[in-house]
Amino acid sequence: MTPRSDARPARAIVSDVRPRVEDGRYDAKTVVGDAVEVSADAFADGHDLLRVEIHYRKVGARGWRTEPMSALVNDRWVGSFTPSDCGRYEFNVTARIDYFASWARDLTVRIGAGQDVSIELLVGAELVRPAANRAKRADHNRLATVADDLTAGQVPSPDQLADESLAALVARHSGGTPTTSPTYRVRAERVRARFSTWYELFPRSTSPRRGQHGTFADVTKRLGYLDELGIDVLYLPPIHPIGTTARKGRNGATKAKSADIGSPWAIGLPAGGHTAIHPQLGALSDLSELIDAAAGRGIEIALDLAFQCSPDHPWVTEHPEWFKHRPDGSIRYAENPPKRYEDIYPIDFETDNWRELWEALRDVVKFWIGHGIKVFRVDNPHTKAFGFWEWLIPTIQADDGDVIFLAEAFTRPRVMQWLAKIGFTQSYTYFTWRTAKWELEQYLAELTTTDVADYFRPNFWPNTPDILTEQLQHGNRQTFMTRALLAGTLAASYGVYGPVFELCVRAPRSEGSEEYLDSEKYQLGQLDLSDKVSIAPFLRQLNTIRHQQAALQHNATLAFHYVDNDQLMVYSKTAAGVAASDADRSAVLVIANLDSTHAQSGWVDLDLGKLGISPADPYVVHDLLNDAHYEWKGSRNFVILDPATRPGHIFRIEPGTSGATEPARAASPAKKKARR
Amino acid sequence: MTPRSDARPARAIVSDVRPRVEDGRYDAKTVVGDAVEVSADAFADGHDLLRVEIHYRKVGARGWRTEPMSALVNDRWVGSFTPSDCGRYEFNVTARIDYFASWARDLTVRIGAGQDVSIELLVGAELVRPAANRAKRADHNRLATVADDLTAGQVPSPDQLADESLAALVARHSGGTPTTSPTYRVRAERVRARFSTWYELFPRSTSPRRGQHGTFADVTKRLGYLDELGIDVLYLPPIHPIGTTARKGRNGATKAKSADIGSPWAIGLPAGGHTAIHPQLGALSDLSELIDAAAGRGIEIALDLAFQCSPDHPWVTEHPEWFKHRPDGSIRYAENPPKRYEDIYPIDFETDNWRELWEALRDVVKFWIGHGIKVFRVDNPHTKAFGFWEWLIPTIQADDGDVIFLAEAFTRPRVMQWLAKIGFTQSYTYFTWRTAKWELEQYLAELTTTDVADYFRPNFWPNTPDILTEQLQHGNRQTFMTRALLAGTLAASYGVYGPVFELCVRAPRSEGSEEYLDSEKYQLGQLDLSDKVSIAPFLRQLNTIRHQQAALQHNATLAFHYVDNDQLMVYSKTAAGVAASDADRSAVLVIANLDSTHAQSGWVDLDLGKLGISPADPYVVHDLLNDAHYEWKGSRNFVILDPATRPGHIFRIEPGTSGATEPARAASPAKKKARR
């Protein structure tokens, strides 16, 4: 019946701290140099003012650092801290009564009302004196002077009463225990985790000689083309030996012909599995040369982690206990009843020998890291145990903090979100199928304005080897450009599967199927990169702009603006919170025409506040795609877009003629992408 | 580098369990007999089916009980459990792979596709046999038979494969450890915590003789009137001796005249403080008689916990350390600079002697509980330390689980919510000032459809002694009826401060003030209850209907329906989830006219699903206010309401003429309220 705690409970309350993933069980995500915005409810009984702060440190560091928070509205406080290194940071929010600031506020009112404040001055002295006594040197001197003046009955000036530095100083030396929230964590990664431009190609399709199996050396020769495109990450489907048992034929035929080369995802022959290289691609040394040559151009090679085996994989004989067996002794092949995938044996993550298995899979990842790979695209992670990823990813990142994992999970929302929570760096998304304005806006709002944004980094792909969407099948060249424009400006990370994408290949295997006709998954697919249909010039421009404009390199500031035409989409981003770099920090405004056949026009109603524009000032929208400049004023402006000319505008917002002069480092669309 | 846990992590995931208050730090609220709806995200890797369950028990009980959960949409699962006693319950959600049900689903597909399932039958036998071996008696026999049949190659019937009881039986005896969420808590209280009809009056104003100070005996004599009104809880402002120092005069005058009787909230004279009774009200025995007489009519007496003192309170001399002192030795009176309230000394919850203080305040509560009081209205709890309430309320309820605390905190949303989180049973709300349809709908949506509903029980008051709203000041008799209708049908708990409310008293102290002219806070306020302006007959009807209709006794099912007129509000409630009682369980549909001057009409567009009505079936809306019946069909119906006649409809939804006959226990507006 006695009050339970030994100390009197602190009066301030801290609640609903963000970012906080699964009540603090998992890390939120950020990148080095970006401001981590922390917010919380903080309040107390009565009318006293609060002092609210973020305390943070790198996990393992000794001292905590402090950043102030300020009141937003409705008892919500906000502040930020900026991680300087890769790794995990921990933070909490503290709140305490600010007795001095409350006293100063009240004293100001009392003085204004002409009240006798002589006793109140002594009250103030009683607040400042103990702080002065605790403080050292300059702080002590300043506080002691204030206390002396108050004791002497000297009424402080309005400036002194409103002086935040004085209130902070008194608070700092006032002792007492603040209310402290639970401690939460955020993981700081390298910038590529947030901003990346991907390209997927099948190495075996890269030979310049028709019908010949491509090699890593061929891929190396294509780096010039890819570099011109402006990509960061070149993702290769599995590069391992391909099983022969129940090998799939062209267009997924159940029975392969003798010349069929099989699917790269049917991994393993007795000669080698997940750490072996398909002999026709070359040797490990060829891969190393590709990795080095790519690195010279600022491109990273990403490999595919497809944790499954062909029936010919060495593990099938060496570790049969890593697979599910049926009562007749056979190993259970992949199925989605009634469909059977007899060329694939799923790995049994529930095996009694799970420890050995998990460690072997970890060793596959470490093998490739040892050979210079830092980026992995993970095939169907949602069909493997979550517990495995939750263990694997931090285990890998504890040694190599810059390894990136992209989750290829096209599945239900909660499952995709969970994979991101437990550690995946980036995730494929539903963008692939989102085509209407309302559904794009709704989906982006979920990805960028809800707590999903704290841990889930979307990577937008208009196509993949498994997904040729109905929209692309029935579209035209403009459709491909529009999808690239949307992917590359809505999301900081996006990718295309080429060269079918830039060459606007759009024939499906059959009506109603999302499979490509003559898919490279089962055969070579050699295309003429110089075909005039290619939208490579547009991708080049788009990616150049993405590299030049910091605003396009994150998602946090994405805002949609009204336009009175559902075929037009208007959205903007600013560079607020993005780490300093040599990129231009102007606001960017995109106007996309979703109609790839007809010109569309409409009145745009901009939310000028989101763009940092004062309603009274004229401003220039400078189209980075064609260098056109338009002088706009106010929120309402007219736009017209003809798909025959371009899929949209990517406007850089610049000061108007009556404003300041244009910044010296104006973007020029022809400029080469910035190297990072 | 070895996988961390000793056991293989379970495959299923459980996340975002609701209700969960402050990540599980505080209890959610329910009442005995109501279904507690529990929901959670649950999913696993791959395509296996899940079995998801609620486990719950009363805190301290030995065994856990189990309730099944079912999949709703998007990996959200829902189920419920029903507390049978007052007290705290704990619960968690478990999820596990349902290997048997997954196998049965796949087998059904395989059979449908004409595949050879002989091996699969053996797989099934391998799933069922271990369960059979673990099971006892009848369960064992049933499972052993299934296993034998499968082993013998007997293909199960479709019924058998779809038999949920079989799958549940296999799962129950399958062993293995499920994934278990953290454990959360919910506090079950008595039904009055959820459903209550309050009335506030000043006992000193109840004398039938003009100018004479009323007594508890006078209040006892008024119980017949109050019982007729249909109230549950009669709340009395502080009943203690009133200080004389700096006593406030009529209409809050700073200087009282000698005959002025002071504010009941200036508590304490040397003769007694918070456990004493104002001598002019009577003795403790008179209060006991009032309590007993009220109880005989199903009415509870609520006292006011106003933890502050007049300068004459015994504690000021006995415990000066419980108050804040200024450097000149004076005790700090209440202030909101530059305003001064010299008749009030706030208690210093930060005193070094806080333990003694808090225990003394607890003893005040226990004193009144010892004298039969179970309901407390707490004055300005937000100006006292949160830690105090967080300690006090559970301390009291540990001994007396049926004590109810109503928080009178008209302050910022987060503060009001926090008081509810830390234990207050009910809370005053912003309803008092919400008058437009959009703001009422928005506010009610927050209170009933967000997680606020898990812990915050709104109590709607159209007026209080401190708040005569602008709307009432400028309104007419119909305005008072409309506000009562809204309060009493939107919220399960509501109250009025009378008899000024039912007598439509609406003169403010001054233009722009929310204070009553000649407020009873400072003087006697004797009114003629038989005045024909009184809306007591309407309140009687309203409260009778509230007692008869279970749907109006909670807030969980509140739904708004469209009507094409902003002066009309249409909403419904059903009895789903409400504890069984002798009340009618029909759906109730309310149509309120917010315009107290003009007739308003419009087309209503009902969401029939919310009312449990099939679009094809006619139904009767039976107005419980005037016994009118209208046969409606479909969602679209016309309504017209003239304030001269009534403020709205309270329709009971009844089967139409082509449907079943009307239930025997039809509500009759004239019937006396049900006693509980």
mmCIF file of N, CA, C and O in Angstrom, chain A residues 1-3 6 8 11 15 20 22-23 41 45-46 74-75 99 109-110 115 120 326 332 335 338 350 354-355 359 362 382 384 386 391 412-414 418, chain B residues 1-3 6 8 11 13 15 20 22-23 41 45-46 74-75 99 110 115 120 326 332 335 338 350 354-355 359 362 382 384 386 391 412-414 418:
data_model
loop_
_atom_site.group_PDB
_atom_site.id
_atom_site.type_symbol
_atom_site.label_atom_id
_atom_site.label_comp_id
_atom_site.label_asym_id
_atom_site.label_seq_id
_atom_site.Cartn_x
_atom_site.Cartn_y
_atom_site.Cartn_z
ATOM 1 N N MET A 1 0.818 -1.205 0.000
ATOM 2 C CA MET A 1 0.000 0.000 0.000
ATOM 3 C C MET A 1 0.851 1.254 0.000
ATOM 4 O O MET A 1 0.357 2.359 -0.135
ATOM 5 N N THR A 2 2.142 1.094 0.224
ATOM 6 C CA THR A 2 3.035 2.247 0.130
ATOM 7 C C THR A 2 3.357 2.477 -1.346
ATOM 8 O O THR A 2 3.475 1.514 -2.100
ATOM 9 N N PRO A 3 3.460 3.747 -1.751
ATOM 10 C CA PRO A 3 3.845 3.984 -3.156
ATOM 11 C C PRO A 3 5.054 3.124 -3.504
ATOM 12 O O PRO A 3 6.010 3.027 -2.738
ATOM 13 N N ASP A 6 10.960 3.664 -5.067
ATOM 14 C CA ASP A 6 11.703 4.343 -4.022
ATOM 15 C C ASP A 6 11.749 5.836 -4.287
ATOM 16 O O ASP A 6 11.669 6.645 -3.371
ATOM 17 N N ARG A 8 10.378 9.353 -6.085
ATOM 18 C CA ARG A 8 9.120 9.953 -6.522
ATOM 19 C C ARG A 8 9.060 9.878 -8.041
ATOM 20 O O ARG A 8 10.013 10.271 -8.721
ATOM 21 N N ARG A 11 7.549 13.691 -13.203
ATOM 22 C CA ARG A 11 6.255 14.228 -13.627
ATOM 23 C C ARG A 11 6.041 14.166 -15.130
ATOM 24 O O ARG A 11 4.903 14.118 -15.599
ATOM 25 N N SER A 15 5.958 9.273 -24.657
ATOM 26 C CA SER A 15 5.180 8.170 -25.231
ATOM 27 C C SER A 15 5.286 8.201 -26.744
ATOM 28 O O SER A 15 5.602 9.232 -27.337
ATOM 29 N N ARG A 20 10.124 3.505 -34.354
ATOM 30 C CA ARG A 20 10.147 2.363 -33.420
ATOM 31 C C ARG A 20 9.499 1.206 -34.169
ATOM 32 O O ARG A 20 8.342 1.282 -34.572
ATOM 33 N N GLU A 22 8.245 -2.606 -34.417
ATOM 34 C CA GLU A 22 7.792 -3.721 -33.580
ATOM 35 C C GLU A 22 8.062 -3.421 -32.098
ATOM 36 O O GLU A 22 8.695 -4.218 -31.392
ATOM 37 N N ASP A 23 7.590 -2.275 -31.645
ATOM 38 C CA ASP A 23 7.766 -1.873 -30.242
ATOM 39 C C ASP A 23 9.231 -1.895 -29.813
ATOM 40 O O ASP A 23 9.541 -2.067 -28.626
ATOM 41 N N ASP A 41 5.507 11.974 -28.167
ATOM 42 C CA ASP A 41 4.610 12.757 -27.331
ATOM 43 C C ASP A 41 5.329 13.023 -26.017
ATOM 44 O O ASP A 41 5.914 12.094 -25.431
ATOM 45 N N ASP A 45 1.770 16.952 -16.090
ATOM 46 C CA ASP A 45 0.621 17.557 -15.427
ATOM 47 C C ASP A 45 0.827 19.066 -15.326
ATOM 48 O O ASP A 45 1.961 19.556 -15.369
ATOM 49 N N GLY A 46 -0.273 19.756 -15.174
ATOM 50 C CA GLY A 46 -0.190 21.191 -14.915
ATOM 51 C C GLY A 46 0.265 21.993 -16.116
ATOM 52 O O GLY A 46 0.073 21.589 -17.265
ATOM 53 N N ASN A 74 0.098 19.739 -30.469
ATOM 54 C CA ASN A 74 -0.598 18.651 -29.791
ATOM 55 C C ASN A 74 0.345 17.763 -28.969
ATOM 56 O O ASN A 74 0.230 16.531 -29.007
ATOM 57 N N ASP A 75 1.284 18.395 -28.264
ATOM 58 C CA ASP A 75 2.234 17.693 -27.393
ATOM 59 C C ASP A 75 3.179 16.756 -28.140
ATOM 60 O O ASP A 75 3.791 15.873 -27.531
ATOM 61 N N TYR A 99 11.824 24.001 -14.904
ATOM 62 C CA TYR A 99 11.343 24.897 -13.850
ATOM 63 C C TYR A 99 11.739 26.340 -14.124
ATOM 64 O O TYR A 99 10.959 27.266 -13.913
ATOM 65 N N VAL A 109 4.734 37.366 -17.554
ATOM 66 C CA VAL A 109 3.311 37.712 -17.463
ATOM 67 C C VAL A 109 3.050 38.587 -16.239
ATOM 68 O O VAL A 109 2.331 39.589 -16.303
ATOM 69 N N ARG A 110 3.658 38.209 -15.125
ATOM 70 C CA ARG A 110 3.452 38.982 -13.881
ATOM 71 C C ARG A 110 3.937 40.420 -14.067
ATOM 72 O O ARG A 110 3.277 41.371 -13.630
ATOM 73 N N GLN A 115 2.395 43.290 -11.539
ATOM 74 C CA GLN A 115 2.394 42.730 -10.178
ATOM 75 C C GLN A 115 3.743 42.961 -9.497
ATOM 76 O O GLN A 115 4.775 43.120 -10.147
ATOM 77 N N GLU A 120 8.977 36.725 -6.278
ATOM 78 C CA GLU A 120 9.203 35.828 -7.421
ATOM 79 C C GLU A 120 10.662 35.859 -7.868
ATOM 80 O O GLU A 120 11.188 34.846 -8.340
ATOM 81 N N ARG A 326 10.056 -37.938 -48.595
ATOM 82 C CA ARG A 326 8.723 -38.511 -48.544
ATOM 83 C C ARG A 326 8.824 -39.943 -48.010
ATOM 84 O O ARG A 326 9.922 -40.506 -47.955
ATOM 85 N N ARG A 332 11.366 -34.481 -51.668
ATOM 86 C CA ARG A 332 10.199 -33.724 -52.126
ATOM 87 C C ARG A 332 10.665 -32.566 -53.005
ATOM 88 O O ARG A 332 11.405 -31.690 -52.545
ATOM 89 N N GLU A 335 6.612 -27.769 -55.231
ATOM 90 C CA GLU A 335 5.241 -27.941 -55.702
ATOM 91 C C GLU A 335 4.415 -26.741 -55.284
ATOM 92 O O GLU A 335 4.697 -26.105 -54.262
ATOM 93 N N PRO A 338 -1.800 -28.104 -57.809
ATOM 94 C CA PRO A 338 -1.271 -29.347 -58.387
ATOM 95 C C PRO A 338 -0.005 -29.158 -59.231
ATOM 96 O O PRO A 338 0.442 -30.129 -59.848
ATOM 97 N N GLU A 350 13.471 -26.520 -41.779
ATOM 98 C CA GLU A 350 13.035 -27.117 -40.516
ATOM 99 C C GLU A 350 13.795 -28.413 -40.203
ATOM 100 O O GLU A 350 13.445 -29.127 -39.268
ATOM 101 N N TRP A 354 19.343 -28.027 -38.708
ATOM 102 C CA TRP A 354 19.214 -26.647 -39.184
ATOM 103 C C TRP A 354 20.450 -25.810 -38.908
ATOM 104 O O TRP A 354 20.794 -24.950 -39.695
ATOM 105 N N ARG A 355 21.142 -26.077 -37.806
ATOM 106 C CA ARG A 355 22.315 -25.250 -37.505
ATOM 107 C C ARG A 355 23.374 -25.393 -38.591
ATOM 108 O O ARG A 355 23.898 -24.409 -39.115
ATOM 109 N N GLU A 359 24.439 -22.471 -41.272
ATOM 110 C CA GLU A 359 25.841 -22.036 -41.342
ATOM 111 C C GLU A 359 26.408 -22.239 -42.743
ATOM 112 O O GLU A 359 27.211 -21.424 -43.227
ATOM 113 N N ARG A 362 25.113 -19.410 -44.757
ATOM 114 C CA ARG A 362 25.889 -18.207 -44.405
ATOM 115 C C ARG A 362 27.247 -18.235 -45.100
ATOM 116 O O ARG A 362 27.717 -17.218 -45.623
ATOM 117 N N HIS A 382 10.605 -15.090 -48.885
ATOM 118 C CA HIS A 382 9.411 -15.399 -48.103
ATOM 119 C C HIS A 382 9.064 -16.873 -48.123
ATOM 120 O O HIS A 382 8.114 -17.288 -47.455
ATOM 121 N N LYS A 384 11.459 -19.016 -47.338
ATOM 122 C CA LYS A 384 12.437 -19.570 -46.392
ATOM 123 C C LYS A 384 12.086 -19.033 -44.998
ATOM 124 O O LYS A 384 11.486 -17.963 -44.867
ATOM 125 N N PHE A 386 11.674 -17.144 -41.699
ATOM 126 C CA PHE A 386 12.023 -15.784 -41.292
ATOM 127 C C PHE A 386 13.195 -15.794 -40.301
ATOM 128 O O PHE A 386 14.063 -14.926 -40.331
ATOM 129 N N TRP A 391 18.571 -14.145 -38.481
ATOM 130 C CA TRP A 391 19.902 -14.485 -37.967
ATOM 131 C C TRP A 391 20.981 -14.137 -38.995
ATOM 132 O O TRP A 391 22.015 -13.565 -38.663
ATOM 133 N N ARG A 412 2.307 -11.063 -49.898
ATOM 134 C CA ARG A 412 1.333 -10.265 -49.149
ATOM 135 C C ARG A 412 2.040 -9.158 -48.348
ATOM 136 O O ARG A 412 3.184 -9.313 -47.937
ATOM 137 N N PRO A 413 1.344 -8.053 -48.102
ATOM 138 C CA PRO A 413 1.999 -6.891 -47.492
ATOM 139 C C PRO A 413 2.701 -7.187 -46.166
ATOM 140 O O PRO A 413 3.828 -6.762 -45.948
ATOM 141 N N ARG A 414 2.032 -7.893 -45.259
ATOM 142 C CA ARG A 414 2.626 -8.109 -43.939
ATOM 143 C C ARG A 414 3.902 -8.937 -44.038
ATOM 144 O O ARG A 414 4.833 -8.751 -43.254
ATOM 145 N N TRP A 418 7.558 -7.702 -43.010
ATOM 146 C CA TRP A 418 8.311 -8.425 -41.980
ATOM 147 C C TRP A 418 9.750 -8.665 -42.429
ATOM 148 O O TRP A 418 10.690 -8.525 -41.637
ATOM 149 N N MET B 1 28.817 -16.656 -34.229
ATOM 150 C CA MET B 1 28.472 -16.964 -35.617
ATOM 151 C C MET B 1 27.552 -18.175 -35.727
ATOM 152 O O MET B 1 26.991 -18.442 -36.772
ATOM 153 N N THR B 2 27.394 -18.887 -34.643
ATOM 154 C CA THR B 2 26.436 -19.994 -34.641
ATOM 155 C C THR B 2 25.045 -19.408 -34.400
ATOM 156 O O THR B 2 24.918 -18.445 -33.651
ATOM 157 N N PRO B 3 24.022 -19.969 -35.058
ATOM 158 C CA PRO B 3 22.673 -19.464 -34.784
ATOM 159 C C PRO B 3 22.460 -19.367 -33.281
ATOM 160 O O PRO B 3 22.798 -20.271 -32.528
ATOM 161 N N ASP B 6 18.977 -21.785 -28.857
ATOM 162 C CA ASP B 6 19.196 -23.219 -28.780
ATOM 163 C C ASP B 6 18.188 -23.968 -29.635
ATOM 164 O O ASP B 6 18.513 -24.962 -30.266
ATOM 165 N N ARG B 8 15.367 -24.222 -32.736
ATOM 166 C CA ARG B 8 15.128 -23.651 -34.053
ATOM 167 C C ARG B 8 13.990 -22.637 -33.932
ATOM 168 O O ARG B 8 12.938 -22.964 -33.368
ATOM 169 N N ARG B 11 8.437 -20.943 -37.046
ATOM 170 C CA ARG B 11 8.242 -20.319 -38.355
ATOM 171 C C ARG B 11 7.169 -19.238 -38.360
ATOM 172 O O ARG B 11 7.211 -18.331 -39.192
ATOM 173 N N ILE B 13 4.874 -16.022 -37.332
ATOM 174 C CA ILE B 13 5.099 -14.682 -36.791
ATOM 175 C C ILE B 13 3.781 -14.164 -36.221
ATOM 176 O O ILE B 13 2.724 -14.351 -36.832
ATOM 177 N N SER B 15 2.292 -10.468 -34.687
ATOM 178 C CA SER B 15 2.675 -9.062 -34.576
ATOM 179 C C SER B 15 1.435 -8.197 -34.394
ATOM 180 O O SER B 15 0.327 -8.607 -34.737
ATOM 181 N N ARG B 20 -3.656 -3.284 -27.108
ATOM 182 C CA ARG B 20 -2.354 -3.192 -26.434
ATOM 183 C C ARG B 20 -2.122 -1.714 -26.182
ATOM 184 O O ARG B 20 -2.087 -0.919 -27.114
ATOM 185 N N GLU B 22 0.097 1.349 -24.829
ATOM 186 C CA GLU B 22 1.489 1.740 -24.563
ATOM 187 C C GLU B 22 2.402 0.515 -24.631
ATOM 188 O O GLU B 22 3.169 0.249 -23.692
ATOM 189 N N ASP B 23 2.328 -0.207 -25.746
ATOM 190 C CA ASP B 23 3.163 -1.388 -25.954
ATOM 191 C C ASP B 23 3.026 -2.408 -24.822
ATOM 192 O O ASP B 23 3.946 -3.185 -24.559
ATOM 193 N N ASP B 41 -1.713 -9.652 -36.413
ATOM 194 C CA ASP B 41 -1.167 -10.158 -37.666
ATOM 195 C C ASP B 41 -0.516 -11.498 -37.371
ATOM 196 O O ASP B 41 0.240 -11.619 -36.399
ATOM 197 N N ASP B 45 6.378 -18.069 -43.360
ATOM 198 C CA ASP B 45 6.963 -18.228 -44.682
ATOM 199 C C ASP B 45 6.182 -19.293 -45.447
ATOM 200 O O ASP B 45 5.530 -20.146 -44.854
ATOM 201 N N GLY B 46 6.290 -19.224 -46.759
ATOM 202 C CA GLY B 46 5.706 -20.266 -47.593
ATOM 203 C C GLY B 46 4.198 -20.246 -47.626
ATOM 204 O O GLY B 46 3.575 -19.195 -47.421
ATOM 205 N N ASN B 74 -5.832 -10.012 -45.243
ATOM 206 C CA ASN B 74 -4.483 -9.433 -45.187
ATOM 207 C C ASN B 74 -3.678 -9.896 -43.969
ATOM 208 O O ASN B 74 -2.999 -9.097 -43.335
ATOM 209 N N ASP B 75 -3.773 -11.202 -43.661
ATOM 210 C CA ASP B 75 -3.023 -11.801 -42.553
ATOM 211 C C ASP B 75 -3.432 -11.288 -41.183
ATOM 212 O O ASP B 75 -2.706 -11.455 -40.210
ATOM 213 N N TYR B 99 0.273 -28.233 -39.856
ATOM 214 C CA TYR B 99 0.786 -29.164 -40.875
ATOM 215 C C TYR B 99 -0.321 -30.057 -41.428
ATOM 216 O O TYR B 99 -0.381 -30.320 -42.625
ATOM 217 N N ARG B 110 -4.700 -32.200 -54.997
ATOM 218 C CA ARG B 110 -4.073 -33.311 -55.741
ATOM 219 C C ARG B 110 -5.122 -34.307 -56.219
ATOM 220 O O ARG B 110 -5.068 -34.790 -57.352
ATOM 221 N N GLN B 115 -4.137 -36.741 -59.391
ATOM 222 C CA GLN B 115 -2.780 -37.241 -59.164
ATOM 223 C C GLN B 115 -2.814 -38.500 -58.289
ATOM 224 O O GLN B 115 -3.739 -38.715 -57.512
ATOM 225 N N GLU B 120 1.270 -39.549 -50.637
ATOM 226 C CA GLU B 120 0.775 -38.446 -49.812
ATOM 227 C C GLU B 120 -0.072 -38.954 -48.643
ATOM 228 O O GLU B 120 -0.091 -38.340 -47.580
ATOM 229 N N ARG B 326 6.841 29.924 -0.549
ATOM 230 C CA ARG B 326 7.624 30.929 -1.252
ATOM 231 C C ARG B 326 8.761 31.386 -0.337
ATOM 232 O O ARG B 326 8.737 31.125 0.875
ATOM 233 N N ARG B 332 2.186 29.084 -1.389
ATOM 234 C CA ARG B 332 1.818 29.532 -2.729
ATOM 235 C C ARG B 332 0.369 29.144 -3.015
ATOM 236 O O ARG B 332 0.031 27.966 -3.003
ATOM 237 N N GLU B 335 -2.543 29.801 -8.962
ATOM 238 C CA GLU B 335 -2.372 30.912 -9.899
ATOM 239 C C GLU B 335 -2.415 30.378 -11.319
ATOM 240 O O GLU B 335 -2.024 29.244 -11.570
ATOM 241 N N PRO B 338 -1.640 35.981 -15.165
ATOM 242 C CA PRO B 338 -1.609 36.813 -13.954
ATOM 243 C C PRO B 338 -2.780 36.554 -13.009
ATOM 244 O O PRO B 338 -2.910 37.271 -12.016
ATOM 245 N N GLU B 350 5.103 17.230 -5.455
ATOM 246 C CA GLU B 350 6.550 17.052 -5.521
ATOM 247 C C GLU B 350 7.220 17.220 -4.158
ATOM 248 O O GLU B 350 8.448 17.264 -4.077
ATOM 249 N N TRP B 354 6.346 13.170 -0.131
ATOM 250 C CA TRP B 354 5.288 12.716 -1.046
ATOM 251 C C TRP B 354 4.663 11.403 -0.604
ATOM 252 O O TRP B 354 3.473 11.186 -0.788
ATOM 253 N N ARG B 355 5.456 10.533 -0.001
ATOM 254 C CA ARG B 355 4.875 9.239 0.392
ATOM 255 C C ARG B 355 3.754 9.426 1.397
ATOM 256 O O ARG B 355 2.658 8.895 1.238
ATOM 257 N N GLU B 359 -0.261 8.784 0.641
ATOM 258 C CA GLU B 359 -1.006 7.837 1.482
ATOM 259 C C GLU B 359 -2.182 8.519 2.170
ATOM 260 O O GLU B 359 -3.252 7.921 2.325
ATOM 261 N N ARG B 362 -4.805 8.772 -0.428
ATOM 262 C CA ARG B 362 -5.411 7.441 -0.597
ATOM 263 C C ARG B 362 -6.389 7.174 0.549
ATOM 264 O O ARG B 362 -7.486 6.639 0.326
ATOM 265 N N HIS B 382 -5.501 16.364 -14.170
ATOM 266 C CA HIS B 382 -4.333 16.704 -14.989
ATOM 267 C C HIS B 382 -3.460 17.769 -14.348
ATOM 268 O O HIS B 382 -2.421 18.112 -14.893
ATOM 269 N N LYS B 384 -2.532 17.293 -11.202
ATOM 270 C CA LYS B 384 -1.831 16.519 -10.177
ATOM 271 C C LYS B 384 -0.898 15.532 -10.894
ATOM 272 O O LYS B 384 -1.157 15.152 -12.027
ATOM 273 N N PHE B 386 0.841 12.613 -12.635
ATOM 274 C CA PHE B 386 0.342 11.372 -13.231
ATOM 275 C C PHE B 386 0.742 10.157 -12.382
ATOM 276 O O PHE B 386 -0.024 9.214 -12.229
ATOM 277 N N TRP B 391 -0.465 5.243 -9.323
ATOM 278 C CA TRP B 391 -0.325 4.444 -8.105
ATOM 279 C C TRP B 391 -1.670 4.297 -7.384
ATOM 280 O O TRP B 391 -2.051 3.209 -6.952
ATOM 281 N N ARG B 412 -5.678 18.955 -23.078
ATOM 282 C CA ARG B 412 -5.193 18.540 -24.384
ATOM 283 C C ARG B 412 -5.373 17.033 -24.579
ATOM 284 O O ARG B 412 -5.332 16.264 -23.622
ATOM 285 N N PRO B 413 -5.530 16.593 -25.824
ATOM 286 C CA PRO B 413 -5.877 15.186 -26.067
ATOM 287 C C PRO B 413 -4.911 14.180 -25.438
ATOM 288 O O PRO B 413 -5.342 13.207 -24.821
ATOM 289 N N ARG B 414 -3.598 14.403 -25.590
ATOM 290 C CA ARG B 414 -2.650 13.401 -25.095
ATOM 291 C C ARG B 414 -2.716 13.278 -23.575
ATOM 292 O O ARG B 414 -2.507 12.208 -23.021
ATOM 293 N N TRP B 418 -3.745 10.001 -21.561
ATOM 294 C CA TRP B 418 -2.814 9.391 -20.603
ATOM 295 C C TRP B 418 -3.513 9.062 -19.290
ATOM 296 O O TRP B 418 -3.291 8.009 -18.693
#
